[in-house]
Coordinates of C-alpha atoms in Angstrom, one line a residue:
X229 CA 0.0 0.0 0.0
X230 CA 1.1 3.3 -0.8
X231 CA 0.6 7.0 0.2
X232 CA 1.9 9.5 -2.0
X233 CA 2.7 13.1 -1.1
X234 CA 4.6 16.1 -2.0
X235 CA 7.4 17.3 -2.4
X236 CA 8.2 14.7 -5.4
X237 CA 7.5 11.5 -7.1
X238 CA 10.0 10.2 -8.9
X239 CA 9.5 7.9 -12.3
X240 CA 10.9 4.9 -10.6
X241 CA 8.4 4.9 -8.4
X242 CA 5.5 5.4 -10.6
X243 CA 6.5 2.9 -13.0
X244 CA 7.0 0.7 -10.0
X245 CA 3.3 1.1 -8.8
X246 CA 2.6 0.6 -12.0
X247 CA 4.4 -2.6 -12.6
X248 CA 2.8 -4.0 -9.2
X249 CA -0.4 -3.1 -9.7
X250 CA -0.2 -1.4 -6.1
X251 CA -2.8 0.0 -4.0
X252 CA -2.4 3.9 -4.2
X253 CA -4.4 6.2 -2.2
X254 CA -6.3 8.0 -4.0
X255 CA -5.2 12.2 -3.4
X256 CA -4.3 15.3 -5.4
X257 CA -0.6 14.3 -5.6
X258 CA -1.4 10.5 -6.9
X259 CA -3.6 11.9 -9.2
X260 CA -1.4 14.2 -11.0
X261 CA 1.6 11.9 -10.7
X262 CA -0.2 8.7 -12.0
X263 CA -2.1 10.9 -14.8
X264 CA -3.1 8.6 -18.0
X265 CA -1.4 5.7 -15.8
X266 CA -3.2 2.4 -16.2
X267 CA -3.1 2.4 -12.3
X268 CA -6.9 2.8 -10.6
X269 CA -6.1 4.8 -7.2
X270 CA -7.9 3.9 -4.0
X271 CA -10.5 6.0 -2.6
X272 CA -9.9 6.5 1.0
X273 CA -12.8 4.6 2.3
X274 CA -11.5 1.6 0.0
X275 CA -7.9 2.2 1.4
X276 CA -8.7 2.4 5.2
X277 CA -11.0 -0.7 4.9
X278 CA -7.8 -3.2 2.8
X279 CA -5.9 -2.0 5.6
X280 CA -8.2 -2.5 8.6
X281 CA -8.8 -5.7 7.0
X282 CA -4.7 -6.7 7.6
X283 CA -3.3 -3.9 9.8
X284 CA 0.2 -5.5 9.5
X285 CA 0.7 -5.2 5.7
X286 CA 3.1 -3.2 4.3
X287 CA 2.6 0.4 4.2
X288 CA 5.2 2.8 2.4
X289 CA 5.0 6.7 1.7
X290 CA 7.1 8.7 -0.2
X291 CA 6.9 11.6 2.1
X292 CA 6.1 12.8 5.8
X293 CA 3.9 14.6 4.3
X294 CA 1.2 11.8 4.8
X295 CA 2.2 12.1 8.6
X296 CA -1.2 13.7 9.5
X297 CA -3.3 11.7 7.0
X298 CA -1.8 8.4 8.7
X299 CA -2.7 9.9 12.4
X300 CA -6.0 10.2 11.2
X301 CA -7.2 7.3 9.2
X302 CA -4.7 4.6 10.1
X303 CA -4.9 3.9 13.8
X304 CA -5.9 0.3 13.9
X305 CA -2.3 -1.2 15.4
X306 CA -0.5 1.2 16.7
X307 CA 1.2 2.7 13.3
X308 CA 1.1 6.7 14.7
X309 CA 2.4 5.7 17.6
X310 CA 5.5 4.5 16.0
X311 CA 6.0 7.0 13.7
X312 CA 5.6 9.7 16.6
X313 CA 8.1 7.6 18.5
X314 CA 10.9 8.1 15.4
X315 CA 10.1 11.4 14.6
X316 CA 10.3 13.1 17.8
X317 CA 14.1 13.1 18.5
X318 CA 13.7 13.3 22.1
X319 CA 11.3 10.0 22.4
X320 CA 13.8 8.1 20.6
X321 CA 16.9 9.6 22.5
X322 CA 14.9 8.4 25.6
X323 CA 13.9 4.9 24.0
X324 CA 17.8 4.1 23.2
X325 CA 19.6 5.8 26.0
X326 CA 20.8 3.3 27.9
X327 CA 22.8 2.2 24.4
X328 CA 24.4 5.4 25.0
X329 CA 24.4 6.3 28.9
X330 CA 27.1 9.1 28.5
X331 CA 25.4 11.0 25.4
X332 CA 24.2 14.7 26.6
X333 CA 20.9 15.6 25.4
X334 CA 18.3 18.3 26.6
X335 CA 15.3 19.9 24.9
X336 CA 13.8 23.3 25.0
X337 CA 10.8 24.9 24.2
X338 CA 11.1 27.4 21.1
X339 CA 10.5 30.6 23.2
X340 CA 13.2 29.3 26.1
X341 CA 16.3 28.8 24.0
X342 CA 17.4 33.0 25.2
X343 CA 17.2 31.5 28.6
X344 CA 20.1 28.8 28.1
X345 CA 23.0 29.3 29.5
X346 CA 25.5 28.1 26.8
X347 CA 28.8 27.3 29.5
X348 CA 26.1 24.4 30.8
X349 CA 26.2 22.9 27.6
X350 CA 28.9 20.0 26.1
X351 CA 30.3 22.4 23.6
X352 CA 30.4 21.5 20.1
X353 CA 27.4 20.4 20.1
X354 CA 24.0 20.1 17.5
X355 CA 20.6 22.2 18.1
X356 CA 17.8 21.3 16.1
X357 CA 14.2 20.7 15.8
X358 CA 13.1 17.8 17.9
X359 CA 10.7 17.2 15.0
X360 CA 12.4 18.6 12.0
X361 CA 13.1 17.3 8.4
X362 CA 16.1 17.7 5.7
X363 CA 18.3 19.7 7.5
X364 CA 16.1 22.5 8.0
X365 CA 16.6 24.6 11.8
X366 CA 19.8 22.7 12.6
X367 CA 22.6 24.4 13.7
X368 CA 26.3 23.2 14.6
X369 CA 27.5 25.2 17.9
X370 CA 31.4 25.2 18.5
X371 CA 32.0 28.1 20.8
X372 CA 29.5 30.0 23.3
X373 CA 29.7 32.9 20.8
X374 CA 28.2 30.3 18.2
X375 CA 25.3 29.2 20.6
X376 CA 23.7 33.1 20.6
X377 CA 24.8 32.9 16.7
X378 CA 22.8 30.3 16.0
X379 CA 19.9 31.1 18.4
X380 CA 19.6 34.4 16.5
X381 CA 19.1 32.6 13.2
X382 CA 17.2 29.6 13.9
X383 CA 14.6 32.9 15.0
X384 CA 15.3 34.1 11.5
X385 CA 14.4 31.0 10.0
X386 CA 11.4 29.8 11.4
X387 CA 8.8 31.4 9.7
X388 CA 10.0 30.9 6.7
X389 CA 10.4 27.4 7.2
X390 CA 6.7 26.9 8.3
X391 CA 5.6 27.8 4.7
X392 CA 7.5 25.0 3.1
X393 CA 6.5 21.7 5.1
X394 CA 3.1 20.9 7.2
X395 CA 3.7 21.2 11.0
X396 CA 3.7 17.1 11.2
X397 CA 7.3 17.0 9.4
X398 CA 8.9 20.0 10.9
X399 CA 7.5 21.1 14.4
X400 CA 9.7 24.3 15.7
X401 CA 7.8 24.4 18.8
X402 CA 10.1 22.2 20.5
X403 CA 14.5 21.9 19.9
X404 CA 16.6 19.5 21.1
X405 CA 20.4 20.3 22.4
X406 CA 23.1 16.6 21.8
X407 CA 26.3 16.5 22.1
X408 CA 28.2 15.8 18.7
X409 CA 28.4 12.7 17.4
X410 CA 32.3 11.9 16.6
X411 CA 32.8 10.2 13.4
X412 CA 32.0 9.7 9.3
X413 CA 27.9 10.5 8.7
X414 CA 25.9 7.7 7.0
X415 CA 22.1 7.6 6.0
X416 CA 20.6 3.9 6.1
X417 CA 17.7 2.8 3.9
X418 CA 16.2 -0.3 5.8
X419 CA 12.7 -2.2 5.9
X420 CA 12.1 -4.6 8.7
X421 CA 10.6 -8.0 7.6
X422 CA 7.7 -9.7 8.3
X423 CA 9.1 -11.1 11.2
X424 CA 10.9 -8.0 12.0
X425 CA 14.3 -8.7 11.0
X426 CA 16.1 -5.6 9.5
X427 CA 17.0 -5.9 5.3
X428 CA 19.6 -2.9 4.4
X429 CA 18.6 -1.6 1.1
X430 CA 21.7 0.9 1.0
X431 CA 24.0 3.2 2.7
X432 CA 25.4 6.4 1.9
X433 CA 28.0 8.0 3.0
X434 CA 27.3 11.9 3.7
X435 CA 30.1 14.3 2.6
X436 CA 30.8 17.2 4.3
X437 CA 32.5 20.8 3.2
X438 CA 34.1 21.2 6.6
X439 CA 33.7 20.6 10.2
X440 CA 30.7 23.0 11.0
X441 CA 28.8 22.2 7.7
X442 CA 25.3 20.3 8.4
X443 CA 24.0 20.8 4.7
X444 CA 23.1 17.8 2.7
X445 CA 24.8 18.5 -0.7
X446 CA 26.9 15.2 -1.1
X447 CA 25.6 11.8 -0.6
X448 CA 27.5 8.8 -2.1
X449 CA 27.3 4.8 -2.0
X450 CA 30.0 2.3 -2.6
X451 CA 30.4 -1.6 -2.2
X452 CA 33.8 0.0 0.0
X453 CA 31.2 1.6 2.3
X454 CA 28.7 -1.5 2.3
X455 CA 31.7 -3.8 3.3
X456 CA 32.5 -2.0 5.8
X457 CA 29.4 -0.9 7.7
X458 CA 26.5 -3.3 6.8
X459 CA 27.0 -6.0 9.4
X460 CA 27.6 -3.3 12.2
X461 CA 24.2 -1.3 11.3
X462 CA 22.5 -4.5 10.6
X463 CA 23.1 -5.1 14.6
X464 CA 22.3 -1.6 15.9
X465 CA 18.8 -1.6 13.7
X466 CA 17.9 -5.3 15.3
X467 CA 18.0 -3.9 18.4
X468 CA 16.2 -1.0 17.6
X469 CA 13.5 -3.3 15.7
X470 CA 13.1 -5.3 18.7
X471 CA 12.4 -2.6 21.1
X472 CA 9.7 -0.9 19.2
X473 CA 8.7 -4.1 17.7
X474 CA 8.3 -3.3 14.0
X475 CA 7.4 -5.4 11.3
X476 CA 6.8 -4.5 7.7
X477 CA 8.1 -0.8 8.9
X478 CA 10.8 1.0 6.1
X479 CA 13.0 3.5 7.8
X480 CA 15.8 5.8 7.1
X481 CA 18.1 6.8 9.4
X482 CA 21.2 8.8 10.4
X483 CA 23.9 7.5 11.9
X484 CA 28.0 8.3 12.9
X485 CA 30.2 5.7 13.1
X486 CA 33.8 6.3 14.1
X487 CA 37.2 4.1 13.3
X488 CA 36.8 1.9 16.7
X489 CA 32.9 0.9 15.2
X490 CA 31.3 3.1 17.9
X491 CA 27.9 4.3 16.6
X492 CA 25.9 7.0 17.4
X493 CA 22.1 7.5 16.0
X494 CA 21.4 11.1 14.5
X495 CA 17.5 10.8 13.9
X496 CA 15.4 8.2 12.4
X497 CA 12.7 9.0 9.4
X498 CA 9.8 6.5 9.6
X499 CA 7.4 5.2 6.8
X500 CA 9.8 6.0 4.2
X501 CA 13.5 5.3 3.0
X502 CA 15.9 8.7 2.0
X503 CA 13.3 11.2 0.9
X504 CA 12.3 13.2 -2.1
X505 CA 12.5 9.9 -3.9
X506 CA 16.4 9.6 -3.1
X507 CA 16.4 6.2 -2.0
X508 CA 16.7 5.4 -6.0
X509 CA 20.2 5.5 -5.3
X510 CA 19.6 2.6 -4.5
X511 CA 19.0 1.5 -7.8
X512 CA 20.8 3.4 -10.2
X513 CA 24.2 2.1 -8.6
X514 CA 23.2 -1.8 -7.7
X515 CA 19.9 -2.2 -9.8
X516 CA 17.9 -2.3 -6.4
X517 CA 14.6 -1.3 -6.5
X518 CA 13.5 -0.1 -2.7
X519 CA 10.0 0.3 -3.3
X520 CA 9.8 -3.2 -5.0
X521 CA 12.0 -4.6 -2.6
X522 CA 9.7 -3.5 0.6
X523 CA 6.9 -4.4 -0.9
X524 CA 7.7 -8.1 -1.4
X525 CA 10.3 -8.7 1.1
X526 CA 13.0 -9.5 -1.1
X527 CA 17.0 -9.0 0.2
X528 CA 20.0 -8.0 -1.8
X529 CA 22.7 -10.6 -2.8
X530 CA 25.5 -8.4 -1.7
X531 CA 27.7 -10.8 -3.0
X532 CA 27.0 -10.6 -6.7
X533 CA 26.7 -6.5 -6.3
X534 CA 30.2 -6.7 -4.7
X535 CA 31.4 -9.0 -7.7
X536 CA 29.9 -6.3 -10.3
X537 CA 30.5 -3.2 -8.6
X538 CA 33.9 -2.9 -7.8
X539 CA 35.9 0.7 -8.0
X540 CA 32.7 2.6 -8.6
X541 CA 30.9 5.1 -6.3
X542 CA 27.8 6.5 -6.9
X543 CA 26.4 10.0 -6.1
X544 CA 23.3 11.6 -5.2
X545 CA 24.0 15.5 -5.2
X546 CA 21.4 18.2 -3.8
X547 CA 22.0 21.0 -5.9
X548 CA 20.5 24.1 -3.3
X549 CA 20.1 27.5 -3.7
X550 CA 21.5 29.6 -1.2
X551 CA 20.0 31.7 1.1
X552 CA 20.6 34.4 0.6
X553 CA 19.5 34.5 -2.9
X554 CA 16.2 35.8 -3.5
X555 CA 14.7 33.1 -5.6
X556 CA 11.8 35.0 -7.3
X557 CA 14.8 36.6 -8.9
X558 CA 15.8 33.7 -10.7
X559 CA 14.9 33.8 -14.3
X560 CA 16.5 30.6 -16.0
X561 CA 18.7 27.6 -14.6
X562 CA 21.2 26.6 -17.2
X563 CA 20.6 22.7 -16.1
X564 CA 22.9 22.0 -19.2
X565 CA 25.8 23.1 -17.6
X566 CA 25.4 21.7 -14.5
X567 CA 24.7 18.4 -15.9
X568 CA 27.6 18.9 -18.0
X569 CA 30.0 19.3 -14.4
X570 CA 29.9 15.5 -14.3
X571 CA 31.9 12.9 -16.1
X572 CA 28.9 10.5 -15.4
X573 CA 26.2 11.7 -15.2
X574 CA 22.8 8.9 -14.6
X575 CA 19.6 11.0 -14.2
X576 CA 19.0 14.5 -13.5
X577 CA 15.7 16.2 -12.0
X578 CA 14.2 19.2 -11.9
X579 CA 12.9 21.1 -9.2
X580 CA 10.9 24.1 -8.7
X581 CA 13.0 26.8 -7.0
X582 CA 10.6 28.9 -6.5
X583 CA 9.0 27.0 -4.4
X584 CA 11.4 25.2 -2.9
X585 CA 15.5 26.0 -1.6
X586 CA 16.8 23.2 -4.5
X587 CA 16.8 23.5 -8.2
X588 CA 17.8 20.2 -9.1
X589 CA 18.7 16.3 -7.7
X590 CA 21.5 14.7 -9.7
X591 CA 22.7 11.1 -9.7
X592 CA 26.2 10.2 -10.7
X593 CA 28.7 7.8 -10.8
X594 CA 32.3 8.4 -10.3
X595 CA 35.7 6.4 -10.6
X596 CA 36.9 5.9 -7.1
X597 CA 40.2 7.5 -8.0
X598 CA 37.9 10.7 -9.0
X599 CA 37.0 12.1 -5.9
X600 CA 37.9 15.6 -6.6
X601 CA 35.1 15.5 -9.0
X602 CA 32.4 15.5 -5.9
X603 CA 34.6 17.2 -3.4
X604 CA 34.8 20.2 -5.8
X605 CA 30.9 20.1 -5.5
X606 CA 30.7 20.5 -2.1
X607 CA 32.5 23.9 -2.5
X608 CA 30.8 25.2 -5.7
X609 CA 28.8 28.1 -5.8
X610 CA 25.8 27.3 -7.6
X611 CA 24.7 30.6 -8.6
X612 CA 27.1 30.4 -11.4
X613 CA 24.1 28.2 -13.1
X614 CA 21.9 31.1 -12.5
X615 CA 20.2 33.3 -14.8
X616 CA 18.7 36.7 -12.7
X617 CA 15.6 39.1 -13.7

């Protein structure tokens, strides 16, 4: 069963639903994404009763979007509760803390963050949204000077960020202070099983400009990284499974992971794997298909991707617009330029700027001795691609 939502549906997942006949509910996003598709969408009456009738099938969205929509119509077993469990930071932080009895957190309401004092806090450390989505509100501290910095602009920034997102994906009521996480970033696309065993569906690596940068421009996957990290995050999501008890549940989540293999959880995105339709990383560099592979519980053969995947590593590369460009300024994109940046390029999408901080998703593949080629990108200023009233 599937929920689509904004911000974007990608091809590989229409032609998926397609392809599996899936039941799609029936709203103004599946409707204009499925247009002319052979696909008849479920109206919501017909969609609460299939899954009333087995409240433990598989349920996917493409976006948190469907968050309130969920709470609403899908309460039968317990499904909001778990999703409210992931995407509050602080529930989780409480549900895993005795993984990690050392690990400083602390929320705070919205109107109380002038009231911190920063010399009580673990210096560097994170602030964010305790319910929060793609990066948006968070802010890297690293000296006390930086904590009143960063207060002062998560003020700035939080009316603007309540007209992109509904209130269920990003709630700025509520932040939550942690201690950094030491270590390399990875994002985890993973569905637990019918019996509730975790099956990875990828991992990226998130690459970073420099020590205070919390963007999400550079995301890449290798069979180097897969080697190396599956078996430990295949451990750390059992136990995680176990204790909230999931089954049929897809999830993507953050975590660090530093040289000794200690691991550290970031946040945790229910219902979904990497948004905006990301997750088809996944199948542009091994030929995995996440939505597919959900639905019927299959599990990559690692193996035969390590066999056929050697010295490659693929990209996924969120071309943003900066803030402080006005974006209703922005005339024309020259796409073919950017698209021309890279040696390899798989699949480039368009995205409306004007509506949203990101002009385009581009998927790559690189030589492993080419590096340069995406660290360049973490440093690029876009605007260069940018054609202004």
């Amino acid at each position: 069963m599937f929920i689509l939502e904004k911000p974007y549906v990608s091809d590989l997942l229409k032609n998926t639903l397609i392809e599996l006949n899936a039941k799609v509910l029936s709203n103004d996003t599946a409707e204009a994404a499925l247009l002319g598709s052979p696909l008849s969408l479920e109206r919501g009456k017909n969609f609460i009763d299939s899954y009333k009738s087995n409240p433990n099938q598989p349920v996917y969205s493409n976006s948190e979007n469907a968050i309130d929509w969920i709470d609403n119509n899908l309460n039968f077993n317990g499904l909001p509760q778990k999703i409210r469990l992931f995407k509050d930071k602080a529930a989780f932080r409480d549900l895993v803390k005795d993984l990690y009895p050392d690990f400083f957190y602390k929320t705070v309401a919205f109107e109380d963050l002038d009231s911190v004092n920063p010399a009580d806090l673990p210096i560097p450390c994170v602030i964010k949204p305790s319910v929060g989505f793609f990066s948006l509100g968070v802010h890297m501290v690293e000296s006390i000077k930086g904590w009143h910095e960063a207060v002062a602009e998560i003020k700035d920034e939080v009316e603007h960020i309540k007209t992109m997102y509904p209130a269920k994906v990003l709630e700025l009521d509520m932040f939550i202070i942690e201690q950094c996480i030491e270590g390399e970033e990875f994002a985890v696309d993973v569905y637990f099983d019918e019996e509730g065993k975790p099956v990875i569906l990828n991992i990226f690596g998130h690459l970073f400009a420099s020590s205070d940068d919390v963007s999400d421009r550079v995301y890449i996957t290798s069979t180097e990284i897969i080697k190396k990290w599956h078996a430990k995050f295949e451990a750390l999501l059992a136990e995680i499974g176990k204790r909230t008890e999931l089954k049929n549940f897809p999830l993507h989540i953050e975590i660090r992971g530093d040289d000794k293999g200690n691991l550290g959880v970031i946040e945790v995105n229910p219902m979904r794997f990497a948004g905006w339709c990301v997750t088809d990383l996944a199948y542009f560099a091994y030929g995995i298909n996440p939505y597919k592979y959900f639905m019927q519980g299959l599990t990559p053969d690692w193996n035969e991707i390590f066999e056929k995947n050697k010295d490659k590593v693929y990209a996924m590369i969120i071309a943003d617009v900066d803030s402080s460009i006005d974006r209703t300024k922005i005339k024309k994109i020259d796409y073919e330029a950017f698209n021309s940046y890279f040696t390899k390029p798989l699949e480039l999408r368009k995205i409306d700027y004007k509506i949203f901080p990101v002009f385009a998703f581009m998927f790559a593949e690189v030589e492993k001795d080419n590096m340069a080629e995406l660290k360049n990108v973490l440093h690029a200023d876009f605007s260069k691609y940018f054609e202004f009233e």
